[in-house]
PDB file of C-alpha atoms in Angstrom:
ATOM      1  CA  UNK I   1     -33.580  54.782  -3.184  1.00  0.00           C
ATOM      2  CA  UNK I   2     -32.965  53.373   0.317  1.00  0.00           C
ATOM      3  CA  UNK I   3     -36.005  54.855   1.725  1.00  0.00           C
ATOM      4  CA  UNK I   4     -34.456  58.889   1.483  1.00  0.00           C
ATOM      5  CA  UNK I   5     -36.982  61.203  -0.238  1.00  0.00           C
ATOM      6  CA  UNK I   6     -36.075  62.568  -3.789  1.00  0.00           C
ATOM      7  CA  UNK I   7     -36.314  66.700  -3.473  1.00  0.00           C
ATOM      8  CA  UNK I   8     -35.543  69.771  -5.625  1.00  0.00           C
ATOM      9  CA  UNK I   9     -35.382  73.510  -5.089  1.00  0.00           C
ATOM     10  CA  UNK I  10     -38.232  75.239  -6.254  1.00  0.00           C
ATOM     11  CA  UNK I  11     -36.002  77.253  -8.363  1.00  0.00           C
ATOM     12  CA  UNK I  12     -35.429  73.837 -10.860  1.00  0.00           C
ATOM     13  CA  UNK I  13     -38.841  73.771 -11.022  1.00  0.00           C
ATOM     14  CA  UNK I  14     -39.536  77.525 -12.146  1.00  0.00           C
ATOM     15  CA  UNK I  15     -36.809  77.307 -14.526  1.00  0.00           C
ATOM     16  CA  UNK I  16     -38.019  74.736 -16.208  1.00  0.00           C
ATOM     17  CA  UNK I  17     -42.172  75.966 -16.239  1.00  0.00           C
ATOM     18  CA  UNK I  18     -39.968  79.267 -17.796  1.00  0.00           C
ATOM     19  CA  UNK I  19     -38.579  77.156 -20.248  1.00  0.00           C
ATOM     20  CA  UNK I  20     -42.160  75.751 -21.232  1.00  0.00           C
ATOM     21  CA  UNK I  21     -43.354  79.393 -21.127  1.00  0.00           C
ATOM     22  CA  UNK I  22     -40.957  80.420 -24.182  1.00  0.00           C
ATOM     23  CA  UNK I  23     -41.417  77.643 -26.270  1.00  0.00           C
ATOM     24  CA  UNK I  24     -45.103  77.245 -25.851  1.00  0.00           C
ATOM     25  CA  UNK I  25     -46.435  80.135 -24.538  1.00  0.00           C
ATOM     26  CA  UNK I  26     -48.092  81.232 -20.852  1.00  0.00           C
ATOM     27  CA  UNK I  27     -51.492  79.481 -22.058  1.00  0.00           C
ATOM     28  CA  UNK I  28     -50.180  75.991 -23.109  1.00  0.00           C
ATOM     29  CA  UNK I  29     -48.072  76.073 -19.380  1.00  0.00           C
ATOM     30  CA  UNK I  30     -51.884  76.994 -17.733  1.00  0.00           C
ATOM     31  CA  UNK I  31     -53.683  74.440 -19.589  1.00  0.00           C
ATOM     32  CA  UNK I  32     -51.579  72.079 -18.118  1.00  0.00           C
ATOM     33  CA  UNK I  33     -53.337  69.553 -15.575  1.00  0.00           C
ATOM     34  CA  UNK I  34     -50.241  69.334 -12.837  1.00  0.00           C
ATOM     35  CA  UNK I  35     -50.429  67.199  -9.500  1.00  0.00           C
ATOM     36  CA  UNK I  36     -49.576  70.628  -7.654  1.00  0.00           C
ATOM     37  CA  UNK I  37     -49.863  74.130  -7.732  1.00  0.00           C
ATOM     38  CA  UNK I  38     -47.550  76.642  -9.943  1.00  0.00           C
ATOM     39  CA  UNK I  39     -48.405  79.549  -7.681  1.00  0.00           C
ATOM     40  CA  UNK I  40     -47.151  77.614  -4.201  1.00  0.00           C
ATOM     41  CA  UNK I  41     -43.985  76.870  -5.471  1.00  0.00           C
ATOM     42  CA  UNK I  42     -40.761  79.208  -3.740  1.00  0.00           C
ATOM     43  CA  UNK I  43     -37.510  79.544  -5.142  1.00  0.00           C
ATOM     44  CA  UNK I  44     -35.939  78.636  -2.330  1.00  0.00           C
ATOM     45  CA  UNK I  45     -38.018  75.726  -0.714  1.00  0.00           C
ATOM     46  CA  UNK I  46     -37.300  71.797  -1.350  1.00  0.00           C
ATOM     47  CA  UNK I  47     -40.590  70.249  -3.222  1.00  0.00           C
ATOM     48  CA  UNK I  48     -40.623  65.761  -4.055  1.00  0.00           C
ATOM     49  CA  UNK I  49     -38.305  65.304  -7.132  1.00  0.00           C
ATOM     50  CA  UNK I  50     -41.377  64.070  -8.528  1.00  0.00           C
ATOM     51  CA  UNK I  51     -42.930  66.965  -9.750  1.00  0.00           C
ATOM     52  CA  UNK I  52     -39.938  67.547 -11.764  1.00  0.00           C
ATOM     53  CA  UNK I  53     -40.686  63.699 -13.082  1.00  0.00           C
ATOM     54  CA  UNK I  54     -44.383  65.115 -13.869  1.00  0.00           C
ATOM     55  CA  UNK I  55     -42.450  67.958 -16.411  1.00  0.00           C
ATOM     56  CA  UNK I  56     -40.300  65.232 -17.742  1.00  0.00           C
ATOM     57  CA  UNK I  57     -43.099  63.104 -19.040  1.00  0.00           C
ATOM     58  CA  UNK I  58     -44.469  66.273 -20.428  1.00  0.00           C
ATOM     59  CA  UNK I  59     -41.542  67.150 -22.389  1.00  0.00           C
ATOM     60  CA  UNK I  60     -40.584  63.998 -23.248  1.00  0.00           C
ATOM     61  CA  UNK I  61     -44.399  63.744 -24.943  1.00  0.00           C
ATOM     62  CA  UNK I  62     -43.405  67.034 -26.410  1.00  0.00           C
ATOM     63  CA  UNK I  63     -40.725  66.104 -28.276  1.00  0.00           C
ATOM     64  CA  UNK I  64     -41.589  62.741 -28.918  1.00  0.00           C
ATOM     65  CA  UNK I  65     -39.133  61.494 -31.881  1.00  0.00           C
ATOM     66  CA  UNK I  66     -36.528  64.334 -31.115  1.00  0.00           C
ATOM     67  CA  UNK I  67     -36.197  63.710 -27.496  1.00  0.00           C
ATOM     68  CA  UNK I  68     -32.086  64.324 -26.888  1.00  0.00           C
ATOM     69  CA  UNK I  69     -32.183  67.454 -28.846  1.00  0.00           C
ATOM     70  CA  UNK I  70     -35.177  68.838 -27.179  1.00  0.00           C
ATOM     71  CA  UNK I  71     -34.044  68.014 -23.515  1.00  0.00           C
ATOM     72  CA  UNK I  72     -30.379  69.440 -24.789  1.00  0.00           C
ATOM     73  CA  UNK I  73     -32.177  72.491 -25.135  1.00  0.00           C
ATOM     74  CA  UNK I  74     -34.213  72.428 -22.558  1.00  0.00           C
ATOM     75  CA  UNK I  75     -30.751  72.291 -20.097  1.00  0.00           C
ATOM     76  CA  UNK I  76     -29.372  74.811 -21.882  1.00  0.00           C
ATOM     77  CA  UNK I  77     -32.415  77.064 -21.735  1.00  0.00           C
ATOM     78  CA  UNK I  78     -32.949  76.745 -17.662  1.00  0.00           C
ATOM     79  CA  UNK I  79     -29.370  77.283 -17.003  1.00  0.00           C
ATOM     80  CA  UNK I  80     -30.443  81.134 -19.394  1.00  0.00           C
ATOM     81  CA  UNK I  81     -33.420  81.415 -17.597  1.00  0.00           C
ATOM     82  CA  UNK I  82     -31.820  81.048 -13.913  1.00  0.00           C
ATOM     83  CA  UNK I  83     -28.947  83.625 -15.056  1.00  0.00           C
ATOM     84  CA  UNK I  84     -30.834  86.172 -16.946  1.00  0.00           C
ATOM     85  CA  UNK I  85     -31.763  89.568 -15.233  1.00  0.00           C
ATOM     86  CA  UNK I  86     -29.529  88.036 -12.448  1.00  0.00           C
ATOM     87  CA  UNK I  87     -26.456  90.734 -13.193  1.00  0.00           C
ATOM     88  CA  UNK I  88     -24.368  90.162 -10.106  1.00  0.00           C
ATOM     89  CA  UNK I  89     -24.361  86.054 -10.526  1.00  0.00           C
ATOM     90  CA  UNK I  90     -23.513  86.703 -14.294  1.00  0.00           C
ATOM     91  CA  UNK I  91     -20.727  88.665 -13.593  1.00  0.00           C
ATOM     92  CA  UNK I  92     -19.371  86.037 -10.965  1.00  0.00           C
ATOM     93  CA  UNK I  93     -19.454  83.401 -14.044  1.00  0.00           C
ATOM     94  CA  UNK I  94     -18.100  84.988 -15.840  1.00  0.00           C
ATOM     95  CA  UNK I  95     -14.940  85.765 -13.580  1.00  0.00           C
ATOM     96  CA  UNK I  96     -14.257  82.246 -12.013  1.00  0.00           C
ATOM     97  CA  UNK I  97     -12.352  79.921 -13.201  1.00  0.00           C
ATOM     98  CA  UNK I  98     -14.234  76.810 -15.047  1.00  0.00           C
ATOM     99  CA  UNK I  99     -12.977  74.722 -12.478  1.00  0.00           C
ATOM    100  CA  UNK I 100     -14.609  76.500  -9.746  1.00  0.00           C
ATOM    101  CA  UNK I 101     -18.185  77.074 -11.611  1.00  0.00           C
ATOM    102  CA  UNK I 102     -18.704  73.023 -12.575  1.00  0.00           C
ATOM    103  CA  UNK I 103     -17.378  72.171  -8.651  1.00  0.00           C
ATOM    104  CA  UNK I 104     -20.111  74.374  -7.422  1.00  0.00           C
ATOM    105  CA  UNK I 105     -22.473  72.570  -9.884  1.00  0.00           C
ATOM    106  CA  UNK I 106     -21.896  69.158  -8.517  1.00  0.00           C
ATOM    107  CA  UNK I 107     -21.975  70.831  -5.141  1.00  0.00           C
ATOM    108  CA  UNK I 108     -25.182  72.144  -5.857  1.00  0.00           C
ATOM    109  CA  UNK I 109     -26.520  68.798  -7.454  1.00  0.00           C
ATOM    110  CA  UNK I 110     -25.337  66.596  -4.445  1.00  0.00           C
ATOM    111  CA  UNK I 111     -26.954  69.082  -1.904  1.00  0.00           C
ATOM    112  CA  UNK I 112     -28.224  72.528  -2.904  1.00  0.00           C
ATOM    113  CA  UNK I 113     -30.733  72.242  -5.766  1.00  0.00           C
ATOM    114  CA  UNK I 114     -31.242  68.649  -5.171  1.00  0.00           C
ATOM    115  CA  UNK I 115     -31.453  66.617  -2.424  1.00  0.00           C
ATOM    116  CA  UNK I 116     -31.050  62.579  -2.389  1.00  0.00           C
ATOM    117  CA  UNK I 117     -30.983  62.652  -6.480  1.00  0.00           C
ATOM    118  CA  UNK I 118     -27.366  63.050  -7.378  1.00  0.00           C
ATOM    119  CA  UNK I 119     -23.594  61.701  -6.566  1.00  0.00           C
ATOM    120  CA  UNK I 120     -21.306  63.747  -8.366  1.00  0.00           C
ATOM    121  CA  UNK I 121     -17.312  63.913  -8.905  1.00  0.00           C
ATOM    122  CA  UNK I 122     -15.072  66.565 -10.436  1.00  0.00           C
ATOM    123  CA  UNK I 123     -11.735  65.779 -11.516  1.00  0.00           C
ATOM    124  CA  UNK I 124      -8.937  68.053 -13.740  1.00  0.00           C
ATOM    125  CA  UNK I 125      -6.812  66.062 -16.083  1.00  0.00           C
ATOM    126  CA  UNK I 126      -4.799  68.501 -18.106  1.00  0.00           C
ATOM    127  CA  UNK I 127      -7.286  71.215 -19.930  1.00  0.00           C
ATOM    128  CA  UNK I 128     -10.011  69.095 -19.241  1.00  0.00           C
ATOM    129  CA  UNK I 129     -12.824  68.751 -16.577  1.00  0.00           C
ATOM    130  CA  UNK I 130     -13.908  64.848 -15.958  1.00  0.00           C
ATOM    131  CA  UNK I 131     -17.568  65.168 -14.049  1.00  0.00           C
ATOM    132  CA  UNK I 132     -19.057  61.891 -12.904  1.00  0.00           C
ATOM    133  CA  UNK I 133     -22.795  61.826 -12.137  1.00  0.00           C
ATOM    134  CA  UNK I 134     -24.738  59.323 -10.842  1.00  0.00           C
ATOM    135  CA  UNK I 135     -28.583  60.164 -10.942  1.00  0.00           C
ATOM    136  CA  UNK I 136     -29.575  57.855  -7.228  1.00  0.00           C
ATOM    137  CA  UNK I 137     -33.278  58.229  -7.402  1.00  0.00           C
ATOM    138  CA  UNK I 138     -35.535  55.363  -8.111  1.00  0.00           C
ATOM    139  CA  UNK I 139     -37.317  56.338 -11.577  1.00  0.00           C
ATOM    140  CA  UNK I 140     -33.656  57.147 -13.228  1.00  0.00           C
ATOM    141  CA  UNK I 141     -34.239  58.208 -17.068  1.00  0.00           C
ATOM    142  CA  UNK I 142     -32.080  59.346 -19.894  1.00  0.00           C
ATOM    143  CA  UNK I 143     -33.318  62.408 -19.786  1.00  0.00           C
ATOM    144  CA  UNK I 144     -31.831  63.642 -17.135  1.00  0.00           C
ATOM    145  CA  UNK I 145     -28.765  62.913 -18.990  1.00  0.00           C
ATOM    146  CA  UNK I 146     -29.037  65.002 -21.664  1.00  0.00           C
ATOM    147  CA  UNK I 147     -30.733  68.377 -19.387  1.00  0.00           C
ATOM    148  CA  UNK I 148     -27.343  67.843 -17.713  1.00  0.00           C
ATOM    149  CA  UNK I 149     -25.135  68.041 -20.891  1.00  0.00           C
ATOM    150  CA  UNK I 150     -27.835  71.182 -21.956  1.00  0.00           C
ATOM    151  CA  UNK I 151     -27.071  72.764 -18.610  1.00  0.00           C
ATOM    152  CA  UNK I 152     -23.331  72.678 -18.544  1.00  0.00           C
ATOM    153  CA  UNK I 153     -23.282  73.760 -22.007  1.00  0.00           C
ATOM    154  CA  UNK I 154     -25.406  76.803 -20.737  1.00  0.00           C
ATOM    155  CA  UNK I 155     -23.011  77.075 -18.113  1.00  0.00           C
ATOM    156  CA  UNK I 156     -20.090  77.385 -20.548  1.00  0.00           C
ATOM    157  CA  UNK I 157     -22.091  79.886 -22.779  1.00  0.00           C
ATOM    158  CA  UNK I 158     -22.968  82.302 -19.833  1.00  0.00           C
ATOM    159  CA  UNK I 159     -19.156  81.892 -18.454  1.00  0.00           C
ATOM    160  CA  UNK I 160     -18.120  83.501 -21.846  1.00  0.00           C
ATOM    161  CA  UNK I 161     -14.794  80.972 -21.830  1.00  0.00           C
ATOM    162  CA  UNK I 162     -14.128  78.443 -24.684  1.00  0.00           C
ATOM    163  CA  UNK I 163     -14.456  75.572 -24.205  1.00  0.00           C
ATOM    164  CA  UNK I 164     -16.517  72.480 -24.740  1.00  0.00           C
ATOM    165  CA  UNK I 165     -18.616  69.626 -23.406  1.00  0.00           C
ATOM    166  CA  UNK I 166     -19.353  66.146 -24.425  1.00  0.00           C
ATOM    167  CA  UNK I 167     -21.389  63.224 -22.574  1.00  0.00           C
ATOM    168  CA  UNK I 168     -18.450  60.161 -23.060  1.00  0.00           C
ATOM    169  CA  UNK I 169     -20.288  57.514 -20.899  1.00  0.00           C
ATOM    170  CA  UNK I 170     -23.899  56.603 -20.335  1.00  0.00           C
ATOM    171  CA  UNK I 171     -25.494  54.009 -17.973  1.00  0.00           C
ATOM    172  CA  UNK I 172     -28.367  53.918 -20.490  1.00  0.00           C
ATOM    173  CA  UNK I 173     -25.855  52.873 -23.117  1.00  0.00           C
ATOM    174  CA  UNK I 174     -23.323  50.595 -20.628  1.00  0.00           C
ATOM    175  CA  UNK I 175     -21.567  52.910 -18.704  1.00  0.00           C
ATOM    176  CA  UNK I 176     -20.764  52.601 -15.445  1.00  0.00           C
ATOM    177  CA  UNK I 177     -21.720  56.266 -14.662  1.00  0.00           C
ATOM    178  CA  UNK I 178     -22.539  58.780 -16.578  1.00  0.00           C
ATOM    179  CA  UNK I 179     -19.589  60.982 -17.447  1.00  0.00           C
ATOM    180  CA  UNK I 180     -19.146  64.102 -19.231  1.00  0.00           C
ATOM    181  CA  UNK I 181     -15.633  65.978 -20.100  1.00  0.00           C
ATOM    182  CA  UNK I 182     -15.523  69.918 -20.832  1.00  0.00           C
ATOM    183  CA  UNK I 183     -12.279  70.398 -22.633  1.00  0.00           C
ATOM    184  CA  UNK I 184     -11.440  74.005 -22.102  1.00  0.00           C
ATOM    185  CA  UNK I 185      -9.504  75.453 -25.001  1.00  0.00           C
ATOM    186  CA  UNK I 186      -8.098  78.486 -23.290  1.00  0.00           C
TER     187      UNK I 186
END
């Protein structure tokens, strides 16, 4: 990746242990043998995009034969786990416009939550939102593809609006970027 170090907010990282917690309990997330230590990570600090690689292989051993599904709902699941308790945020999701939450996404993914992993795009055709992503790390996977489609349809669940969200092109499967639309039925 042109020599730029991969990073993520230490936030990603909690939501997704949080995740693991639920589905497997506190004592299966403790037995695991990780590269660094749970307890140093912050919320707010930048930690190498690779420990989120290290969780990847672990779910991706976890739901070995039902790997889209499970990384669907592992998206989904964060996106809960980053909102819940977190009253003030909730209510501003639920008052902006769909527009404005999924442009603050890519925002966030570009430079935010992730640094030197993500090129993103937003564009409004009609009632629908066109998001390009482009995952720029070495070490690209699938994946990541399908926590992203988990995590906007968490996004859409905790906004309360209707709508919907589908992953139309895949550079696993061809595509020249990976592109998902969220047709908004309101």
């Amino acid at each position: 990746m042109s020599g730029k170090e991969c990073k993520v907010k230490g936030s990603i990282i909690h939501g997704v242990i949080y995740y693991m917690e639920r589905k497997w309990g506190k004592g299966y997330v403790e037995s695991l043998r990780l590269s660094f230590n749970l307890k140093d990570i912050k919320d707010g600090k930048m930690y190498p995009y690779d420990y989120v690689r290290e969780l990847h292989k672990i779910l991706l051993d976890k739901y070995r034969g039902n790997e889209e599904k499970g990384f669907i709902m592992t998206g989904r699941s964060v996106v809960e786990a980053t909102l819940e308790g977190k009253f003030f945020v909730n209510y501003i999701v639920r008052k902006r416009s769909l527009e404005k939450t999924f442009k603050d996404l890519v925002k966030a993914w570009e430079s935010e939550s992730f640094e030197n992993v993500f090129s993103g795009n937003l564009v409004k055709e009609g009632n629908k939102l066109i998001i390009t992503v482009d995952q720029i790390c070495d070490d690209k996977g699938e994946e990541v593809c399908w926590l992203n489609l988990g995590g906007m349809e968490g996004v859409i669940k905790a906004s309360g609006k209707n709508a919907t969200v589908k992953h139309t092109e895949c550079v696993f499967h061809g595509g020249e970027h990976c592109v998902y639309e969220i047709e908004m039925k309101d």
